[in-house]
Amino acid sequence: MVSTSIIAFIIVLGILIFAHELGHFLVARLFGVGVEKFSLGFGPRLFGRTVGRTDYRISAIPFGGYVKMVGEEPDAEIDPEDIPYSFTHKHVFKRILIVAAGPFFNVLLAAVLFYGIFQFTGMFVLKPAIGNIQENSPAAQSGLKSGDLVTAIDGIAVESWEEMAALISKSGGRSLTVTFLRDEMARDLRLTPEQVVTKNLFGEDENRYVIGITASGESFTRSLNPIEALGASISQTYRVAELTVVSIAKLIQGSLSAKTLGGPIMIAEIAGQQAREGAVNLLFFMGLISINLAILNILPIPVLDGGHLLFFFIEAVRGRPVSLRVREIAQQAGLAVLLALMIFVFYNDITRIFFSNPV
């Protein structure tokens, strides 16, 4: 099991890093910037190959990667013949696109992975079939029974539990007509949803309208044509990105516990679990992590892509670069924040391993 987790972790991390750095590399070359190194990993070079002026290498420390461009450091001495290939000497909007290409390629990778899953394996759909019914709930009082399959709410056809739940939640408490199948016969009944306080994904209280039923767990796989799969992949990518942004905002606000953060150990553990469940699960997990990596990278923290973008946007507005001294101080602060975050997530991972399972 440990070996599976390690192998899955290396595969997931390697593909995500490659996609990210490939984005930087391709857009840099598109704008004529010279690339000196394309590295998967940090630290000493293990092996690689030099093509033209670019050293494509695998380095010893696998937690990351980088693209080293000509003139990447503003204070670096550049030979006059290299100025046309210098990153620093390119227009600020070209530099913005080069830096933004890394996170963009991670989002693109996720969308491609989701598309492949939806196109070749279809979409998992939870049926609107009733499992348990709460006592004294609107469903119990109206006569709904376990095993009934809901087919429409107020004449609007539903195929999934999600569609049915959304219509009930949006009812505002007004009376609804529920159409369902029982013993293969279609029937209708009227009921009025009740408002209850439930916990959302972040453990926060929210008011919802419900009828007091749970899902039976029955499901089916819906086949999608290429256009439907494309739409589903874009929708899935957007939902995951939105959830990631909201989660980060709630962490900053303090309404979501920092104990939920996980690091490489947690990723390796989950990757191993998904790998044992099958290739599709691992690919879906890879898509989720790829979007998370993209969004974390565009946070305005110096050292990350977002920090560089912040400086470039300031330069675009001011008409001149941020001073080297300010950038150096900001990068030192950003590095300190990043190191503190890494230590914290490692601590969370270790705490989960040794203290989360009482005996």
mmCIF file of C-alpha atoms in Angstrom:
data_model
loop_
_atom_site.group_PDB
_atom_site.id
_atom_site.type_symbol
_atom_site.label_atom_id
_atom_site.label_comp_id
_atom_site.label_asym_id
_atom_site.label_seq_id
_atom_site.Cartn_x
_atom_site.Cartn_y
_atom_site.Cartn_z
ATOM 1 C CA MET A 1 0.000 0.000 0.000
ATOM 2 C CA VAL A 2 2.850 2.394 0.836
ATOM 3 C CA SER A 3 4.561 1.645 -2.478
ATOM 4 C CA THR A 4 1.298 2.302 -4.344
ATOM 5 C CA SER A 5 0.962 5.677 -2.615
ATOM 6 C CA ILE A 6 4.547 6.637 -3.444
ATOM 7 C CA ILE A 7 4.234 5.624 -7.098
ATOM 8 C CA ALA A 8 0.860 7.366 -7.465
ATOM 9 C CA PHE A 9 2.244 10.486 -5.773
ATOM 10 C CA ILE A 10 5.230 10.607 -8.133
ATOM 11 C CA ILE A 11 2.975 10.157 -11.181
ATOM 12 C CA VAL A 12 0.469 12.820 -10.058
ATOM 13 C CA LEU A 13 3.074 15.352 -8.987
ATOM 14 C CA GLY A 14 5.251 14.739 -12.055
ATOM 15 C CA ILE A 15 2.398 15.296 -14.511
ATOM 16 C CA LEU A 16 1.133 18.409 -12.693
ATOM 17 C CA ILE A 17 4.600 19.970 -12.534
ATOM 18 C CA PHE A 18 5.297 19.110 -16.169
ATOM 19 C CA ALA A 19 2.034 20.736 -17.313
ATOM 20 C CA HIS A 20 2.737 23.858 -15.249
ATOM 21 C CA GLU A 21 6.299 24.327 -16.464
ATOM 22 C CA LEU A 22 5.320 23.439 -20.027
ATOM 23 C CA GLY A 23 2.935 26.399 -19.980
ATOM 24 C CA HIS A 24 5.733 28.783 -18.983
ATOM 25 C CA PHE A 25 8.090 27.201 -21.520
ATOM 26 C CA LEU A 26 5.795 27.245 -24.564
ATOM 27 C CA VAL A 27 4.632 30.843 -24.110
ATOM 28 C CA ALA A 28 8.195 31.992 -23.399
ATOM 29 C CA ARG A 29 9.370 30.407 -26.640
ATOM 30 C CA LEU A 30 6.336 31.854 -28.455
ATOM 31 C CA PHE A 31 7.529 35.343 -27.495
ATOM 32 C CA GLY A 32 11.139 34.600 -28.365
ATOM 33 C CA VAL A 33 12.485 34.271 -24.828
ATOM 34 C CA GLY A 34 15.496 31.990 -24.495
ATOM 35 C CA VAL A 35 15.130 29.108 -22.033
ATOM 36 C CA GLU A 36 18.278 27.840 -20.312
ATOM 37 C CA LYS A 37 16.776 25.110 -18.111
ATOM 38 C CA PHE A 38 13.567 23.107 -18.028
ATOM 39 C CA SER A 39 13.682 21.144 -14.784
ATOM 40 C CA LEU A 40 11.325 18.696 -13.111
ATOM 41 C CA GLY A 41 12.405 18.957 -9.491
ATOM 42 C CA PHE A 42 14.870 21.181 -7.682
ATOM 43 C CA GLY A 43 18.450 20.773 -6.562
ATOM 44 C CA PRO A 44 21.234 18.724 -8.179
ATOM 45 C CA ARG A 45 20.749 17.511 -11.742
ATOM 46 C CA LEU A 46 20.228 13.744 -11.893
ATOM 47 C CA PHE A 47 20.079 13.334 -15.663
ATOM 48 C CA GLY A 48 18.819 15.094 -18.753
ATOM 49 C CA ARG A 49 19.627 16.259 -22.233
ATOM 50 C CA THR A 50 20.629 19.589 -23.714
ATOM 51 C CA VAL A 51 18.911 20.612 -26.924
ATOM 52 C CA GLY A 52 20.001 23.941 -28.363
ATOM 53 C CA ARG A 53 20.516 26.222 -25.384
ATOM 54 C CA THR A 54 17.966 24.440 -23.170
ATOM 55 C CA ASP A 55 18.980 21.847 -20.585
ATOM 56 C CA TYR A 56 15.998 19.507 -20.075
ATOM 57 C CA ARG A 57 16.666 17.854 -16.736
ATOM 58 C CA ILE A 58 15.330 15.746 -13.889
ATOM 59 C CA SER A 59 16.543 17.083 -10.551
ATOM 60 C CA ALA A 60 16.941 15.414 -7.179
ATOM 61 C CA ILE A 61 14.201 17.085 -5.100
ATOM 62 C CA PRO A 62 10.815 16.156 -6.649
ATOM 63 C CA PHE A 63 8.606 18.767 -4.921
ATOM 64 C CA GLY A 64 8.352 21.234 -7.785
ATOM 65 C CA GLY A 65 10.087 22.340 -10.951
ATOM 66 C CA TYR A 66 11.159 25.443 -12.811
ATOM 67 C CA VAL A 67 11.913 27.044 -16.153
ATOM 68 C CA LYS A 68 15.075 29.192 -16.129
ATOM 69 C CA MET A 69 14.814 31.899 -18.785
ATOM 70 C CA VAL A 70 17.478 34.200 -20.210
ATOM 71 C CA GLY A 71 17.479 37.506 -18.325
ATOM 72 C CA GLU A 72 14.930 36.269 -15.805
ATOM 73 C CA GLU A 73 16.631 38.185 -12.974
ATOM 74 C CA PRO A 74 16.334 41.952 -13.567
ATOM 75 C CA ASP A 75 19.804 42.622 -12.120
ATOM 76 C CA ALA A 76 21.558 39.837 -14.040
ATOM 77 C CA GLU A 77 24.303 40.742 -16.485
ATOM 78 C CA ILE A 78 23.237 39.879 -20.038
ATOM 79 C CA ASP A 79 25.415 39.663 -23.097
ATOM 80 C CA PRO A 80 24.304 42.227 -25.703
ATOM 81 C CA GLU A 81 23.549 39.446 -28.197
ATOM 82 C CA ASP A 82 21.151 37.845 -25.670
ATOM 83 C CA ILE A 83 19.046 40.963 -25.082
ATOM 84 C CA PRO A 84 16.518 40.016 -27.833
ATOM 85 C CA TYR A 85 15.988 36.711 -25.968
ATOM 86 C CA SER A 86 15.823 38.245 -22.468
ATOM 87 C CA PHE A 87 12.673 37.812 -20.375
ATOM 88 C CA THR A 88 13.221 41.114 -18.577
ATOM 89 C CA HIS A 89 13.529 43.017 -21.859
ATOM 90 C CA LYS A 90 10.157 41.788 -23.174
ATOM 91 C CA HIS A 91 7.045 43.974 -22.921
ATOM 92 C CA VAL A 92 5.361 43.709 -19.533
ATOM 93 C CA PHE A 93 2.198 42.167 -21.003
ATOM 94 C CA LYS A 94 4.262 39.403 -22.622
ATOM 95 C CA ARG A 95 5.875 38.710 -19.246
ATOM 96 C CA ILE A 96 2.432 38.578 -17.658
ATOM 97 C CA LEU A 97 1.275 35.994 -20.207
ATOM 98 C CA ILE A 98 4.433 33.898 -19.736
ATOM 99 C CA VAL A 99 3.967 33.781 -15.965
ATOM 100 C CA ALA A 100 0.193 33.206 -16.166
ATOM 101 C CA ALA A 101 0.667 30.340 -18.635
ATOM 102 C CA GLY A 102 1.794 27.953 -15.873
ATOM 103 C CA PRO A 103 -1.415 28.107 -13.809
ATOM 104 C CA PHE A 104 -3.479 28.255 -17.009
ATOM 105 C CA PHE A 105 -1.968 24.987 -18.239
ATOM 106 C CA ASN A 106 -2.842 23.340 -14.909
ATOM 107 C CA VAL A 107 -6.481 24.404 -15.363
ATOM 108 C CA LEU A 108 -6.346 23.225 -18.976
ATOM 109 C CA LEU A 109 -4.932 19.864 -17.875
ATOM 110 C CA ALA A 110 -7.824 19.429 -15.431
ATOM 111 C CA ALA A 111 -10.381 20.257 -18.115
ATOM 112 C CA VAL A 112 -8.751 17.749 -20.503
ATOM 113 C CA LEU A 113 -8.740 15.040 -17.815
ATOM 114 C CA PHE A 114 -12.398 15.667 -16.967
ATOM 115 C CA TYR A 115 -13.301 15.661 -20.661
ATOM 116 C CA GLY A 116 -11.600 12.296 -21.177
ATOM 117 C CA ILE A 117 -13.384 10.807 -18.183
ATOM 118 C CA PHE A 118 -16.819 12.088 -19.217
ATOM 119 C CA GLN A 119 -16.314 11.151 -22.886
ATOM 120 C CA PHE A 120 -15.053 7.608 -22.386
ATOM 121 C CA THR A 121 -16.687 6.522 -19.125
ATOM 122 C CA GLY A 122 -19.760 8.768 -18.985
ATOM 123 C CA MET A 123 -21.094 10.734 -16.024
ATOM 124 C CA PHE A 124 -22.007 9.136 -12.707
ATOM 125 C CA VAL A 125 -25.574 10.081 -11.754
ATOM 126 C CA LEU A 126 -27.286 9.432 -8.413
ATOM 127 C CA LYS A 127 -30.913 8.482 -9.043
ATOM 128 C CA PRO A 128 -33.704 10.459 -7.317
ATOM 129 C CA ALA A 129 -34.744 7.230 -5.600
ATOM 130 C CA ILE A 130 -35.899 7.478 -1.988
ATOM 131 C CA GLY A 131 -34.056 5.548 0.712
ATOM 132 C CA ASN A 132 -35.077 6.515 4.232
ATOM 133 C CA ILE A 133 -37.897 8.873 5.207
ATOM 134 C CA GLN A 134 -37.721 10.961 8.383
ATOM 135 C CA GLU A 135 -40.586 10.661 10.825
ATOM 136 C CA ASN A 136 -43.131 13.482 10.808
ATOM 137 C CA SER A 137 -41.476 15.025 7.754
ATOM 138 C CA PRO A 138 -43.448 16.419 4.791
ATOM 139 C CA ALA A 139 -42.523 13.277 2.824
ATOM 140 C CA ALA A 140 -43.829 10.948 5.561
ATOM 141 C CA GLN A 141 -47.028 12.944 6.010
ATOM 142 C CA SER A 142 -47.730 13.020 2.267
ATOM 143 C CA GLY A 143 -47.397 9.265 1.813
ATOM 144 C CA LEU A 144 -44.042 8.898 0.041
ATOM 145 C CA LYS A 145 -42.341 5.557 0.724
ATOM 146 C CA SER A 146 -38.873 4.111 0.606
ATOM 147 C CA GLY A 147 -38.197 2.812 -2.908
ATOM 148 C CA ASP A 148 -40.257 5.472 -4.709
ATOM 149 C CA LEU A 149 -38.467 6.987 -7.700
ATOM 150 C CA VAL A 150 -39.143 10.708 -8.159
ATOM 151 C CA THR A 151 -39.486 11.635 -11.843
ATOM 152 C CA ALA A 152 -40.671 15.261 -11.710
ATOM 153 C CA ILE A 153 -41.187 18.236 -9.394
ATOM 154 C CA ASP A 154 -44.027 20.570 -10.410
ATOM 155 C CA GLY A 155 -43.953 19.058 -13.893
ATOM 156 C CA ILE A 156 -40.191 19.586 -14.326
ATOM 157 C CA ALA A 157 -38.560 16.244 -15.146
ATOM 158 C CA VAL A 158 -35.635 15.188 -12.951
ATOM 159 C CA GLU A 159 -33.083 12.471 -13.679
ATOM 160 C CA SER A 160 -30.728 12.955 -10.760
ATOM 161 C CA TRP A 161 -30.913 13.450 -7.009
ATOM 162 C CA GLU A 162 -29.055 16.743 -7.454
ATOM 163 C CA GLU A 163 -31.716 18.111 -9.841
ATOM 164 C CA MET A 164 -34.524 17.065 -7.528
ATOM 165 C CA ALA A 165 -32.859 18.513 -4.409
ATOM 166 C CA ALA A 166 -32.194 21.822 -6.179
ATOM 167 C CA LEU A 167 -35.863 22.236 -7.153
ATOM 168 C CA ILE A 168 -37.041 21.447 -3.617
ATOM 169 C CA SER A 169 -34.475 23.797 -2.063
ATOM 170 C CA LYS A 170 -35.483 26.641 -4.396
ATOM 171 C CA SER A 171 -39.203 26.200 -3.690
ATOM 172 C CA GLY A 172 -39.234 28.864 -0.990
ATOM 173 C CA GLY A 173 -41.590 26.702 1.049
ATOM 174 C CA ARG A 174 -44.474 26.719 -1.433
ATOM 175 C CA SER A 175 -46.522 23.591 -2.089
ATOM 176 C CA LEU A 176 -45.067 21.233 -4.705
ATOM 177 C CA THR A 177 -46.438 18.461 -6.894
ATOM 178 C CA VAL A 178 -44.163 15.417 -6.719
ATOM 179 C CA THR A 179 -44.438 12.867 -9.522
ATOM 180 C CA PHE A 180 -42.954 9.447 -8.735
ATOM 181 C CA LEU A 181 -42.943 5.809 -9.761
ATOM 182 C CA ARG A 182 -44.154 3.104 -7.399
ATOM 183 C CA ASP A 183 -44.557 -0.463 -8.621
ATOM 184 C CA GLU A 184 -43.880 0.916 -12.142
ATOM 185 C CA MET A 185 -46.966 3.145 -11.913
ATOM 186 C CA ALA A 186 -46.748 6.951 -12.104
ATOM 187 C CA ARG A 187 -48.373 8.800 -9.229
ATOM 188 C CA ASP A 188 -48.670 12.402 -8.033
ATOM 189 C CA LEU A 189 -48.990 13.951 -4.604
ATOM 190 C CA ARG A 190 -48.791 17.414 -3.059
ATOM 191 C CA LEU A 191 -46.512 18.377 -0.195
ATOM 192 C CA THR A 192 -44.974 21.504 1.301
ATOM 193 C CA PRO A 193 -41.206 21.541 2.043
ATOM 194 C CA GLU A 194 -40.133 22.650 5.515
ATOM 195 C CA GLN A 195 -37.258 24.955 6.326
ATOM 196 C CA VAL A 196 -34.459 23.434 8.386
ATOM 197 C CA VAL A 197 -30.954 24.446 9.442
ATOM 198 C CA THR A 198 -28.304 22.163 7.939
ATOM 199 C CA LYS A 199 -24.529 22.167 7.684
ATOM 200 C CA ASN A 200 -22.946 23.051 4.343
ATOM 201 C CA LEU A 201 -19.673 21.689 2.966
ATOM 202 C CA PHE A 202 -17.692 24.019 5.239
ATOM 203 C CA GLY A 203 -19.586 23.102 8.396
ATOM 204 C CA GLU A 204 -21.528 26.370 8.407
ATOM 205 C CA ASP A 205 -25.224 26.614 9.270
ATOM 206 C CA GLU A 206 -27.541 27.369 6.360
ATOM 207 C CA ASN A 207 -31.299 27.420 5.902
ATOM 208 C CA ARG A 208 -32.670 24.969 3.363
ATOM 209 C CA TYR A 209 -36.066 23.687 2.294
ATOM 210 C CA VAL A 210 -36.327 19.897 2.481
ATOM 211 C CA ILE A 211 -39.008 17.217 2.473
ATOM 212 C CA GLY A 212 -37.220 14.758 4.779
ATOM 213 C CA ILE A 213 -35.829 12.033 2.515
ATOM 214 C CA THR A 214 -32.417 10.468 1.904
ATOM 215 C CA ALA A 215 -31.074 8.846 -1.241
ATOM 216 C CA SER A 216 -31.254 5.102 -1.737
ATOM 217 C CA GLY A 217 -27.806 5.141 -3.326
ATOM 218 C CA GLU A 218 -28.979 3.799 -6.682
ATOM 219 C CA SER A 219 -27.068 5.265 -9.604
ATOM 220 C CA PHE A 220 -26.441 4.956 -13.315
ATOM 221 C CA THR A 221 -23.868 6.137 -15.833
ATOM 222 C CA ARG A 222 -25.057 8.656 -18.389
ATOM 223 C CA SER A 223 -23.274 8.481 -21.759
ATOM 224 C CA LEU A 224 -22.248 11.853 -23.174
ATOM 225 C CA ASN A 225 -21.523 12.886 -26.748
ATOM 226 C CA PRO A 226 -18.388 15.014 -27.405
ATOM 227 C CA ILE A 227 -20.260 18.325 -27.042
ATOM 228 C CA GLU A 228 -21.953 17.247 -23.805
ATOM 229 C CA ALA A 229 -18.637 15.956 -22.444
ATOM 230 C CA LEU A 230 -17.000 19.289 -23.268
ATOM 231 C CA GLY A 231 -19.747 21.200 -21.467
ATOM 232 C CA ALA A 232 -19.562 18.857 -18.473
ATOM 233 C CA SER A 233 -15.770 19.178 -18.250
ATOM 234 C CA ILE A 234 -15.910 22.993 -18.347
ATOM 235 C CA SER A 235 -18.681 22.990 -15.732
ATOM 236 C CA GLN A 236 -16.742 20.582 -13.492
ATOM 237 C CA THR A 237 -13.558 22.656 -13.824
ATOM 238 C CA TYR A 238 -15.452 25.828 -12.892
ATOM 239 C CA ARG A 239 -17.142 24.205 -9.874
ATOM 240 C CA VAL A 240 -13.855 22.880 -8.498
ATOM 241 C CA ALA A 241 -12.130 26.248 -9.054
ATOM 242 C CA GLU A 242 -15.000 28.086 -7.352
ATOM 243 C CA LEU A 243 -14.927 25.701 -4.391
ATOM 244 C CA THR A 244 -11.148 26.136 -4.067
ATOM 245 C CA VAL A 245 -11.380 29.938 -4.101
ATOM 246 C CA VAL A 246 -14.208 29.915 -1.532
ATOM 247 C CA SER A 247 -12.216 27.516 0.678
ATOM 248 C CA ILE A 248 -9.154 29.785 0.600
ATOM 249 C CA ALA A 249 -11.311 32.813 1.402
ATOM 250 C CA LYS A 250 -12.876 31.021 4.369
ATOM 251 C CA LEU A 251 -9.444 29.940 5.617
ATOM 252 C CA ILE A 252 -8.310 33.563 5.537
ATOM 253 C CA GLN A 253 -11.508 34.684 7.280
ATOM 254 C CA GLY A 254 -11.031 31.992 9.915
ATOM 255 C CA SER A 255 -14.418 30.348 9.316
ATOM 256 C CA LEU A 256 -12.709 27.188 8.010
ATOM 257 C CA SER A 257 -10.225 25.441 10.251
ATOM 258 C CA ALA A 258 -6.595 25.447 9.099
ATOM 259 C CA LYS A 259 -6.474 21.828 10.291
ATOM 260 C CA THR A 260 -8.182 20.886 7.016
ATOM 261 C CA LEU A 261 -5.016 21.797 5.089
ATOM 262 C CA GLY A 262 -2.956 18.900 3.827
ATOM 263 C CA GLY A 263 0.509 18.555 2.344
ATOM 264 C CA PRO A 264 2.521 16.038 0.320
ATOM 265 C CA ILE A 265 1.896 13.181 2.752
ATOM 266 C CA MET A 266 -1.875 13.654 2.543
ATOM 267 C CA ILE A 267 -1.726 13.963 -1.249
ATOM 268 C CA ALA A 268 0.345 10.774 -1.471
ATOM 269 C CA GLU A 269 -2.093 8.929 0.783
ATOM 270 C CA ILE A 270 -5.159 10.014 -1.186
ATOM 271 C CA ALA A 271 -3.402 9.394 -4.511
ATOM 272 C CA GLY A 272 -2.631 5.860 -3.391
ATOM 273 C CA GLN A 273 -6.253 5.294 -2.381
ATOM 274 C CA GLN A 274 -7.517 6.587 -5.722
ATOM 275 C CA ALA A 275 -4.977 4.490 -7.633
ATOM 276 C CA ARG A 276 -6.219 1.360 -5.863
ATOM 277 C CA GLU A 277 -9.796 2.315 -6.807
ATOM 278 C CA GLY A 278 -8.817 2.521 -10.486
ATOM 279 C CA ALA A 279 -7.296 4.731 -13.153
ATOM 280 C CA VAL A 280 -10.434 6.871 -13.561
ATOM 281 C CA ASN A 281 -10.455 7.793 -9.865
ATOM 282 C CA LEU A 282 -6.760 8.680 -9.996
ATOM 283 C CA LEU A 283 -7.250 10.854 -13.100
ATOM 284 C CA PHE A 284 -10.190 12.651 -11.482
ATOM 285 C CA PHE A 285 -8.121 13.280 -8.350
ATOM 286 C CA MET A 286 -5.296 14.577 -10.529
ATOM 287 C CA GLY A 287 -7.697 17.070 -12.095
ATOM 288 C CA LEU A 288 -8.788 18.309 -8.660
ATOM 289 C CA ILE A 289 -5.200 18.780 -7.485
ATOM 290 C CA SER A 290 -4.221 20.469 -10.761
ATOM 291 C CA ILE A 291 -6.894 23.152 -10.258
ATOM 292 C CA ASN A 292 -5.862 23.615 -6.626
ATOM 293 C CA LEU A 293 -2.235 24.017 -7.714
ATOM 294 C CA ALA A 294 -3.213 26.623 -10.319
ATOM 295 C CA ILE A 295 -5.211 28.734 -7.874
ATOM 296 C CA LEU A 296 -2.626 28.516 -5.096
ATOM 297 C CA ASN A 297 0.028 29.620 -7.592
ATOM 298 C CA ILE A 298 -1.812 32.804 -8.516
ATOM 299 C CA LEU A 299 -2.141 33.985 -4.924
ATOM 300 C CA PRO A 300 -0.312 37.336 -4.651
ATOM 301 C CA ILE A 301 2.556 35.895 -2.614
ATOM 302 C CA PRO A 302 6.076 36.771 -3.795
ATOM 303 C CA VAL A 303 8.001 33.676 -4.952
ATOM 304 C CA LEU A 304 4.780 32.239 -6.422
ATOM 305 C CA ASP A 305 3.520 33.112 -9.913
ATOM 306 C CA GLY A 306 0.890 35.359 -8.358
ATOM 307 C CA GLY A 307 3.577 37.473 -6.703
ATOM 308 C CA HIS A 308 5.349 38.003 -10.024
ATOM 309 C CA LEU A 309 2.034 38.863 -11.683
ATOM 310 C CA LEU A 310 1.328 41.422 -8.966
ATOM 311 C CA PHE A 311 4.649 43.173 -9.622
ATOM 312 C CA PHE A 312 4.075 43.111 -13.377
ATOM 313 C CA PHE A 313 0.570 44.574 -13.053
ATOM 314 C CA ILE A 314 1.967 47.346 -10.838
ATOM 315 C CA GLU A 315 4.626 47.958 -13.497
ATOM 316 C CA ALA A 316 1.956 48.104 -16.209
ATOM 317 C CA VAL A 317 0.024 50.744 -14.243
ATOM 318 C CA ARG A 318 3.028 52.817 -13.107
ATOM 319 C CA GLY A 319 4.932 52.556 -16.358
ATOM 320 C CA ARG A 320 8.121 51.430 -14.592
ATOM 321 C CA PRO A 321 9.198 48.291 -12.686
ATOM 322 C CA VAL A 322 8.934 47.942 -8.928
ATOM 323 C CA SER A 323 12.334 48.685 -7.401
ATOM 324 C CA LEU A 324 14.720 45.781 -6.946
ATOM 325 C CA ARG A 325 14.971 46.455 -3.198
ATOM 326 C CA VAL A 326 11.207 46.231 -2.729
ATOM 327 C CA ARG A 327 11.071 42.986 -4.720
ATOM 328 C CA GLU A 328 13.901 41.467 -2.683
ATOM 329 C CA ILE A 329 12.196 42.287 0.618
ATOM 330 C CA ALA A 330 8.850 41.017 -0.678
ATOM 331 C CA GLN A 331 10.404 37.773 -1.926
ATOM 332 C CA GLN A 332 12.081 37.162 1.430
ATOM 333 C CA ALA A 333 8.754 37.716 3.186
ATOM 334 C CA GLY A 334 6.979 35.497 0.657
ATOM 335 C CA LEU A 335 9.548 32.748 1.120
ATOM 336 C CA ALA A 336 9.091 32.932 4.898
ATOM 337 C CA VAL A 337 5.298 32.621 4.491
ATOM 338 C CA LEU A 338 5.716 29.697 2.111
ATOM 339 C CA LEU A 339 8.130 27.869 4.428
ATOM 340 C CA ALA A 340 5.798 28.432 7.399
ATOM 341 C CA LEU A 341 2.879 27.052 5.371
ATOM 342 C CA MET A 342 4.901 23.996 4.326
ATOM 343 C CA ILE A 343 5.880 23.293 7.936
ATOM 344 C CA PHE A 344 2.265 23.673 9.018
ATOM 345 C CA VAL A 345 0.842 21.289 6.411
ATOM 346 C CA PHE A 346 3.549 18.727 7.201
ATOM 347 C CA TYR A 347 2.547 19.058 10.870
ATOM 348 C CA ASN A 348 -1.109 18.527 9.916
ATOM 349 C CA ASP A 349 -0.174 15.445 7.878
ATOM 350 C CA ILE A 350 1.862 13.922 10.695
ATOM 351 C CA THR A 351 -0.864 14.722 13.255
ATOM 352 C CA ARG A 352 -3.452 12.939 11.066
ATOM 353 C CA ILE A 353 -1.264 9.860 10.793
ATOM 354 C CA PHE A 354 -0.419 9.463 14.475
ATOM 355 C CA PHE A 355 -3.349 11.008 16.324
ATOM 356 C CA SER A 356 -6.470 10.759 14.145
ATOM 357 C CA ASN A 357 -7.214 7.074 14.744
ATOM 358 C CA PRO A 358 -7.857 6.301 18.454
ATOM 359 C CA VAL A 359 -7.606 2.684 19.550
#
